[in-house]
Amino acid sequence: MKRIKYFDYNATHPPIPGLLTKILEEYEEDFFNPSGPTRFSLARQGKIEEARKVLAKLTGKDPKGFVFVSSGTEADYSLIYFAKQSIKTTAYLSPFEHAAMYSSFRSLGIPYKVLGTDKSGLVSISELESHLKNEPGPVFILHAGNETGVIQPIEELAEVSAKYGMPFYSDLIQSFSKIPVPFSVLNGFTFSGHKIGGGLGSSVLWFDPKHLPEGGVFQGGNQENGHRAGTENSPSILALAEAAKIQFAEMENKNKRLEYYRNKIESKLKSLGAEIVAENSARLFSTTFALLPLDDLDFFMMGMEEKGFAVSTGSSCKSRSREAAPSLLAMGYTNEEALRAIRISTGLYTTEEEVDSLLIALEETILSIR
């Protein structure tokens, strides 16, 4: 984890030290197929059910509604698959969803409308109400932007949805265990193990079990209570649950530290001529999205890597393509402005020493290019 100075936690969280080793060592001894008929398999299945109960306790939701899947993309797709039954005419989405969300709607042939926004990075509650009044439909709004870090007011948005009898769903992949989440207002949500230090291979969706239809995206087996066929990745599931417990316990102290780091980072960036995106909106303490005063980020990224720093130009699903971040275009930034964006994201293991060295590297790199 310390081979480089890591500032890309929004892409993936470093594994919690020792967690995966502990889980895999246990798996080598207790490797049974959870779906098998023996008591050994039943014991393995029991551990998965315990993981479900851990998540239920952390969120206050019914454990029967948790379905373990492979990735955040599959979780989002499955959420839409299960919600399709409630979409009579159209659905409403924010302009900040993960690409998997929009693709899921298109793949399943479900009409949807994208809500507007501005440079605050917030969706309009009044616009949503206007749409729901004229054409009611389920609402899908991610909680925190993976690029901007902007936190949507999902309690108020869910209240408007409920006013018109519509369910409210949220992608929590960037907010789960980072900030308090009003789980009680959600009819469904998703989150991912590798975003919280549990390693790759397991993500989760929760869907109100009273409305959870039979079957799932993958069929042909009765795993996950019949909602996701395929042998469960039990080591990753157990790692996810353990990571969630650790992150929830650390949340308050961690956020005090990360807010302090964010203020230092953004003060330095502004002194160098950068613009902080949605600076005055509620944002994750871990996330800074900034437009640099440079024409081309390629030299900047190479310079930072040479100095041993990992930062990002935005969402992992888009960063290699060097396309303008859709979130910035939706907020009213030009394509040229959007191509100057970098994301710096911190987490549980970020130290002040690393932050201080980042500030020096940012200044040296930006000034050398300008």
Coordinates of C-alpha atoms in Angstrom, one line a residue:
M1 CA 0.0 0.0 0.0
K2 CA 2.9 2.4 0.7
R3 CA 4.9 1.7 -2.5
I4 CA 3.3 4.8 -3.9
K5 CA 1.6 7.8 -2.2
Y6 CA -1.9 6.9 -3.0
F7 CA -4.6 9.5 -3.6
D8 CA -7.1 7.6 -5.6
Y9 CA -9.3 6.0 -3.0
N10 CA -12.5 6.7 -5.0
A11 CA -11.2 4.3 -7.6
T12 CA -10.5 1.5 -5.1
H13 CA -9.7 1.4 -1.4
P14 CA -6.5 -0.4 -0.4
P15 CA -7.2 -3.7 1.2
I16 CA -7.5 -3.4 5.0
P17 CA -4.1 -4.8 6.2
G18 CA -4.3 -8.4 7.1
L19 CA -8.0 -8.8 6.3
L20 CA -7.6 -10.7 3.0
T21 CA -4.8 -12.9 4.3
K22 CA -7.0 -13.8 7.3
I23 CA -10.0 -14.5 5.1
L24 CA -8.0 -16.6 2.6
E25 CA -6.2 -18.6 5.2
E26 CA -9.6 -19.5 6.7
Y27 CA -10.9 -20.3 3.2
E28 CA -8.1 -22.8 2.6
E29 CA -9.4 -24.8 5.5
D30 CA -13.1 -24.2 5.0
F31 CA -13.4 -24.2 1.2
F32 CA -16.8 -25.9 0.9
N33 CA -19.4 -24.9 -1.7
P34 CA -22.0 -23.0 0.2
S35 CA -24.8 -24.5 -1.9
G36 CA -23.7 -28.1 -1.3
P37 CA -25.9 -30.6 0.7
T38 CA -23.4 -31.5 3.5
R39 CA -23.2 -30.0 6.9
F40 CA -19.8 -28.6 5.9
S41 CA -21.5 -26.6 3.1
L42 CA -24.3 -25.6 5.3
A43 CA -21.8 -24.2 7.8
R44 CA -20.2 -22.2 5.0
Q45 CA -23.6 -20.9 3.9
G46 CA -24.2 -19.9 7.6
K47 CA -21.2 -17.6 7.4
I48 CA -22.7 -15.9 4.4
E49 CA -25.9 -15.4 6.3
E50 CA -23.9 -13.9 9.2
A51 CA -22.4 -11.4 6.7
R52 CA -25.9 -10.5 5.7
K53 CA -26.9 -9.9 9.3
V54 CA -23.8 -7.7 9.8
L55 CA -25.0 -5.5 6.9
A56 CA -28.5 -5.5 8.3
K57 CA -27.3 -4.3 11.7
L58 CA -25.2 -1.5 10.1
T59 CA -28.0 -0.3 7.9
G60 CA -31.1 -1.1 9.9
K61 CA -32.5 -2.9 6.8
D62 CA -34.1 -6.4 6.5
P63 CA -31.4 -9.0 6.0
K64 CA -33.6 -10.8 3.5
G65 CA -33.2 -7.9 1.0
F66 CA -29.4 -8.2 0.7
V67 CA -28.2 -9.9 -2.5
F68 CA -24.4 -10.5 -2.9
V69 CA -23.1 -10.0 -6.5
S70 CA -19.7 -9.7 -8.2
S71 CA -19.3 -6.0 -8.8
G72 CA -20.8 -2.5 -8.5
T73 CA -21.8 -2.7 -12.2
E74 CA -23.7 -6.0 -11.6
A75 CA -25.2 -4.5 -8.4
D76 CA -26.5 -1.5 -10.3
Y77 CA -27.8 -3.7 -13.2
S78 CA -29.5 -6.0 -10.7
L79 CA -31.1 -3.1 -8.9
I80 CA -32.7 -1.9 -12.2
Y81 CA -33.7 -5.4 -13.1
F82 CA -35.6 -5.8 -9.9
A83 CA -37.1 -2.2 -10.1
K84 CA -38.3 -2.7 -13.6
Q85 CA -41.7 -4.0 -12.3
S86 CA -42.5 -0.6 -10.8
I87 CA -41.7 1.5 -13.9
K88 CA -44.9 2.0 -15.8
T89 CA -43.9 5.0 -18.0
T90 CA -40.5 6.4 -17.2
A91 CA -37.9 6.7 -14.5
Y92 CA -35.9 9.7 -13.3
L93 CA -32.1 9.7 -12.9
S94 CA -29.5 12.2 -11.9
P95 CA -26.9 13.3 -14.4
F96 CA -24.1 11.9 -12.1
E97 CA -24.8 8.1 -12.2
H98 CA -22.2 5.5 -13.0
A99 CA -22.2 4.6 -16.6
A100 CA -23.5 1.2 -15.6
M101 CA -26.7 2.7 -14.5
Y102 CA -27.6 4.3 -17.8
S103 CA -26.4 1.2 -19.7
S104 CA -28.7 -0.9 -17.5
F105 CA -31.7 1.1 -18.4
R106 CA -30.9 1.0 -22.1
S107 CA -30.1 -2.7 -22.1
L108 CA -33.4 -3.5 -20.3
G109 CA -35.4 -1.2 -22.6
I110 CA -36.6 1.1 -19.8
P111 CA -37.4 4.8 -20.7
Y112 CA -35.7 7.3 -18.4
K113 CA -35.2 11.1 -18.1
V114 CA -32.1 12.7 -16.7
L115 CA -32.6 15.6 -14.3
G116 CA -30.8 18.9 -14.8
T117 CA -28.1 20.4 -12.6
D118 CA -25.8 23.4 -12.4
K119 CA -22.3 24.2 -11.1
S120 CA -23.5 23.3 -7.6
G121 CA -23.5 19.7 -8.7
L122 CA -27.0 19.2 -7.1
V123 CA -30.1 18.0 -8.7
S124 CA -33.2 20.2 -8.4
I125 CA -35.8 19.0 -6.0
S126 CA -38.4 21.3 -7.6
E127 CA -37.7 19.9 -11.0
L128 CA -38.1 16.4 -9.8
E129 CA -41.4 17.3 -8.2
S130 CA -42.6 18.9 -11.4
H131 CA -41.8 15.7 -13.3
L132 CA -43.4 13.5 -10.8
K133 CA -46.6 15.6 -10.7
N134 CA -47.0 15.2 -14.4
E135 CA -45.7 11.7 -15.0
P136 CA -44.9 9.7 -11.8
G137 CA -42.0 7.2 -12.0
P138 CA -39.4 5.7 -9.7
V139 CA -36.4 7.9 -8.9
F140 CA -32.7 6.8 -9.0
I141 CA -30.2 9.3 -7.5
L142 CA -26.7 8.4 -6.5
H143 CA -25.8 9.6 -3.0
A144 CA -22.3 11.0 -3.6
G145 CA -20.6 11.7 -6.9
N146 CA -17.6 9.6 -7.5
E147 CA -15.9 12.5 -9.3
T148 CA -17.2 15.7 -7.6
G149 CA -17.9 14.1 -4.2
V150 CA -21.1 16.2 -4.1
I151 CA -23.6 14.7 -1.7
Q152 CA -27.2 14.8 -3.0
P153 CA -30.0 15.6 -0.5
I154 CA -31.5 12.2 -0.8
E155 CA -33.8 12.5 2.3
E156 CA -35.5 15.5 0.7
L157 CA -35.6 13.8 -2.7
A158 CA -37.0 10.6 -1.3
E159 CA -39.6 12.6 0.5
V160 CA -40.8 14.1 -2.8
S161 CA -40.8 10.6 -4.4
A162 CA -42.9 9.2 -1.6
K163 CA -45.3 12.1 -1.9
Y164 CA -46.2 10.8 -5.3
G165 CA -46.1 7.2 -4.2
M166 CA -42.9 6.5 -6.1
P167 CA -39.9 4.3 -4.8
F168 CA -36.5 5.9 -4.3
Y169 CA -33.3 4.1 -5.1
S170 CA -29.7 5.1 -4.6
D171 CA -26.2 4.1 -5.7
L172 CA -24.2 4.3 -2.4
I173 CA -20.9 3.1 -3.9
Q174 CA -19.0 6.3 -3.0
S175 CA -20.9 7.1 0.2
F176 CA -21.3 3.8 2.0
S177 CA -19.2 3.8 5.2
K178 CA -17.8 7.3 4.3
I179 CA -20.7 9.4 5.6
P180 CA -24.0 8.6 7.5
V181 CA -26.6 7.4 5.1
P182 CA -30.4 7.7 5.7
F183 CA -31.0 4.1 4.8
S184 CA -34.6 4.2 6.1
V185 CA -35.8 6.3 3.2
L186 CA -34.3 4.0 0.5
N187 CA -36.3 1.3 -1.3
G188 CA -33.1 -0.1 -2.8
F189 CA -29.4 0.7 -2.9
T190 CA -26.0 -0.7 -4.0
F191 CA -22.5 -0.6 -2.6
S192 CA -19.2 -2.4 -3.3
G193 CA -16.6 -4.3 -1.3
H194 CA -13.5 -3.0 -3.0
K195 CA -14.5 0.7 -2.3
I196 CA -14.2 0.0 1.5
G197 CA -11.1 -2.0 1.7
G198 CA -12.7 -5.5 1.4
G199 CA -10.9 -6.4 -1.9
L200 CA -12.3 -7.2 -5.3
G201 CA -15.0 -9.7 -6.1
S202 CA -18.1 -8.8 -4.1
S203 CA -20.7 -6.1 -4.1
V204 CA -24.2 -5.8 -2.7
L205 CA -27.6 -4.6 -3.6
W206 CA -30.5 -4.3 -1.1
F207 CA -34.0 -4.3 -2.4
D208 CA -37.2 -4.2 -0.3
P209 CA -37.9 -7.9 0.2
K210 CA -41.7 -7.2 0.1
H211 CA -41.2 -6.3 -3.5
L212 CA -38.2 -8.4 -4.5
P213 CA -39.4 -10.5 -7.5
E214 CA -38.4 -14.1 -8.1
G215 CA -35.3 -14.8 -10.2
G216 CA -32.5 -12.4 -11.0
V217 CA -30.2 -11.3 -13.8
F218 CA -28.4 -14.7 -13.6
Q219 CA -30.8 -17.7 -13.3
G220 CA -30.4 -21.4 -13.2
G221 CA -29.6 -21.8 -9.6
N222 CA -31.2 -21.0 -6.2
Q223 CA -28.2 -19.2 -4.7
E224 CA -28.8 -15.9 -2.9
N225 CA -32.4 -16.9 -2.0
G226 CA -33.1 -17.4 -5.7
H227 CA -32.0 -13.9 -6.7
R228 CA -28.5 -14.5 -8.1
A229 CA -27.6 -17.9 -9.6
G230 CA -24.0 -18.9 -9.3
T231 CA -21.7 -20.2 -6.6
E232 CA -21.2 -17.5 -4.0
N233 CA -17.7 -15.9 -3.7
S234 CA -17.8 -16.6 0.0
P235 CA -14.3 -15.2 0.8
S236 CA -15.0 -11.9 -0.8
I237 CA -18.5 -11.7 0.9
L238 CA -17.0 -12.3 4.3
A239 CA -14.2 -9.7 3.6
L240 CA -16.8 -7.1 2.6
A241 CA -18.8 -7.6 5.8
E242 CA -15.7 -7.3 8.0
A243 CA -14.5 -4.2 6.1
A244 CA -17.9 -2.6 6.6
K245 CA -17.7 -3.1 10.3
I246 CA -14.2 -1.6 10.5
Q247 CA -15.1 1.4 8.3
F248 CA -18.3 2.2 10.2
A249 CA -16.4 2.1 13.5
E250 CA -13.8 4.5 12.1
M251 CA -16.1 6.9 10.2
E252 CA -16.3 9.8 12.7
N253 CA -12.6 10.0 13.5
K254 CA -11.6 9.4 9.9
N255 CA -13.8 12.2 8.6
K256 CA -12.4 14.8 11.0
R257 CA -8.9 13.9 9.7
L258 CA -10.0 13.8 6.0
E259 CA -11.7 17.2 6.2
Y260 CA -8.5 18.7 7.5
Y261 CA -6.6 17.1 4.7
R262 CA -9.1 18.3 2.1
N263 CA -8.8 21.9 3.3
K264 CA -5.1 21.8 3.0
I265 CA -5.1 20.3 -0.5
E266 CA -7.8 22.7 -1.8
S267 CA -6.0 25.7 -0.3
K268 CA -2.8 24.8 -2.1
L269 CA -4.6 24.1 -5.4
K270 CA -6.4 27.4 -5.3
S271 CA -3.2 29.2 -4.6
L272 CA -1.9 27.7 -7.8
G273 CA -4.8 28.9 -9.9
A274 CA -7.0 25.8 -9.8
E275 CA -10.8 25.9 -9.5
I276 CA -12.5 23.6 -7.0
V277 CA -15.6 22.0 -8.5
A278 CA -18.7 22.6 -6.4
E279 CA -16.6 24.0 -3.7
N280 CA -19.6 25.4 -1.7
S281 CA -21.8 22.3 -1.9
A282 CA -21.8 19.5 0.7
R283 CA -19.1 17.1 -0.4
L284 CA -17.3 14.0 0.8
F285 CA -14.5 14.9 3.0
S286 CA -12.3 12.5 1.0
T287 CA -12.8 14.0 -2.4
T288 CA -11.4 17.0 -4.3
F289 CA -12.3 17.6 -8.0
A290 CA -10.4 20.5 -9.4
L291 CA -9.8 22.2 -12.8
L292 CA -6.1 22.8 -13.2
P293 CA -4.7 26.0 -14.9
L294 CA -3.1 23.8 -17.6
D295 CA -3.9 23.1 -21.2
D296 CA -2.9 19.4 -21.1
L297 CA -3.0 17.0 -18.2
D298 CA -0.8 14.4 -19.8
F299 CA 2.4 16.0 -18.6
F300 CA 0.9 16.7 -15.2
M301 CA -0.1 13.0 -14.7
M302 CA 3.3 11.8 -15.9
G303 CA 5.0 14.2 -13.6
M304 CA 3.0 13.1 -10.6
E305 CA 3.6 9.5 -11.3
E306 CA 7.3 10.0 -11.6
K307 CA 7.2 11.6 -8.2
G308 CA 5.5 8.5 -6.9
F309 CA 1.9 9.8 -6.6
A310 CA -1.3 8.2 -7.7
V311 CA -4.1 10.7 -8.5
S312 CA -6.8 10.5 -11.1
T313 CA -8.5 12.4 -13.9
G314 CA -11.9 11.2 -12.8
S315 CA -14.1 8.1 -12.8
S316 CA -12.2 4.9 -13.4
C317 CA -14.7 3.8 -16.0
K318 CA -13.7 6.9 -18.1
S319 CA -10.2 8.0 -17.0
R320 CA -8.3 6.0 -19.6
S321 CA -10.3 7.3 -22.5
R322 CA -9.4 10.9 -21.7
E323 CA -13.0 11.9 -22.4
A324 CA -14.4 14.9 -20.6
A325 CA -16.2 14.0 -17.4
P326 CA -19.9 13.8 -18.1
S327 CA -20.6 15.2 -14.6
L328 CA -18.8 18.4 -15.5
L329 CA -20.5 18.7 -18.9
A330 CA -23.8 18.3 -17.1
M331 CA -22.9 21.0 -14.7
G332 CA -22.3 23.5 -17.5
Y333 CA -18.5 23.3 -18.0
T334 CA -17.1 23.3 -21.5
N335 CA -15.4 20.3 -22.9
E336 CA -12.0 22.1 -22.7
E337 CA -12.6 23.0 -19.1
A338 CA -13.6 19.4 -18.2
L339 CA -10.5 18.0 -19.8
R340 CA -8.4 19.9 -17.2
A341 CA -10.0 18.1 -14.2
I342 CA -8.2 16.0 -11.7
R343 CA -9.6 14.1 -8.7
I344 CA -7.7 13.6 -5.5
S345 CA -9.3 11.2 -3.1
T346 CA -8.1 10.2 0.4
G347 CA -9.1 7.5 2.8
L348 CA -8.5 5.5 6.0
Y349 CA -4.8 5.2 5.6
T350 CA -3.9 8.6 4.2
T351 CA -1.4 10.4 6.5
E352 CA -0.6 14.0 7.0
E353 CA 3.0 13.3 5.9
E354 CA 1.7 12.0 2.6
V355 CA -0.6 15.1 2.2
D356 CA 2.2 17.5 2.9
S357 CA 4.4 15.7 0.3
L358 CA 1.5 15.8 -2.2
L359 CA 1.3 19.6 -1.8
I360 CA 4.9 20.0 -2.7
A361 CA 4.6 17.7 -5.7
L362 CA 1.5 19.5 -6.9
E363 CA 3.2 22.9 -6.8
E364 CA 6.4 21.6 -8.4
T365 CA 4.6 19.8 -11.2
I366 CA 2.1 22.5 -12.0
L367 CA 4.8 25.3 -12.0
S368 CA 7.1 23.2 -14.2
I369 CA 4.5 22.8 -16.8
R370 CA 3.2 26.4 -16.8

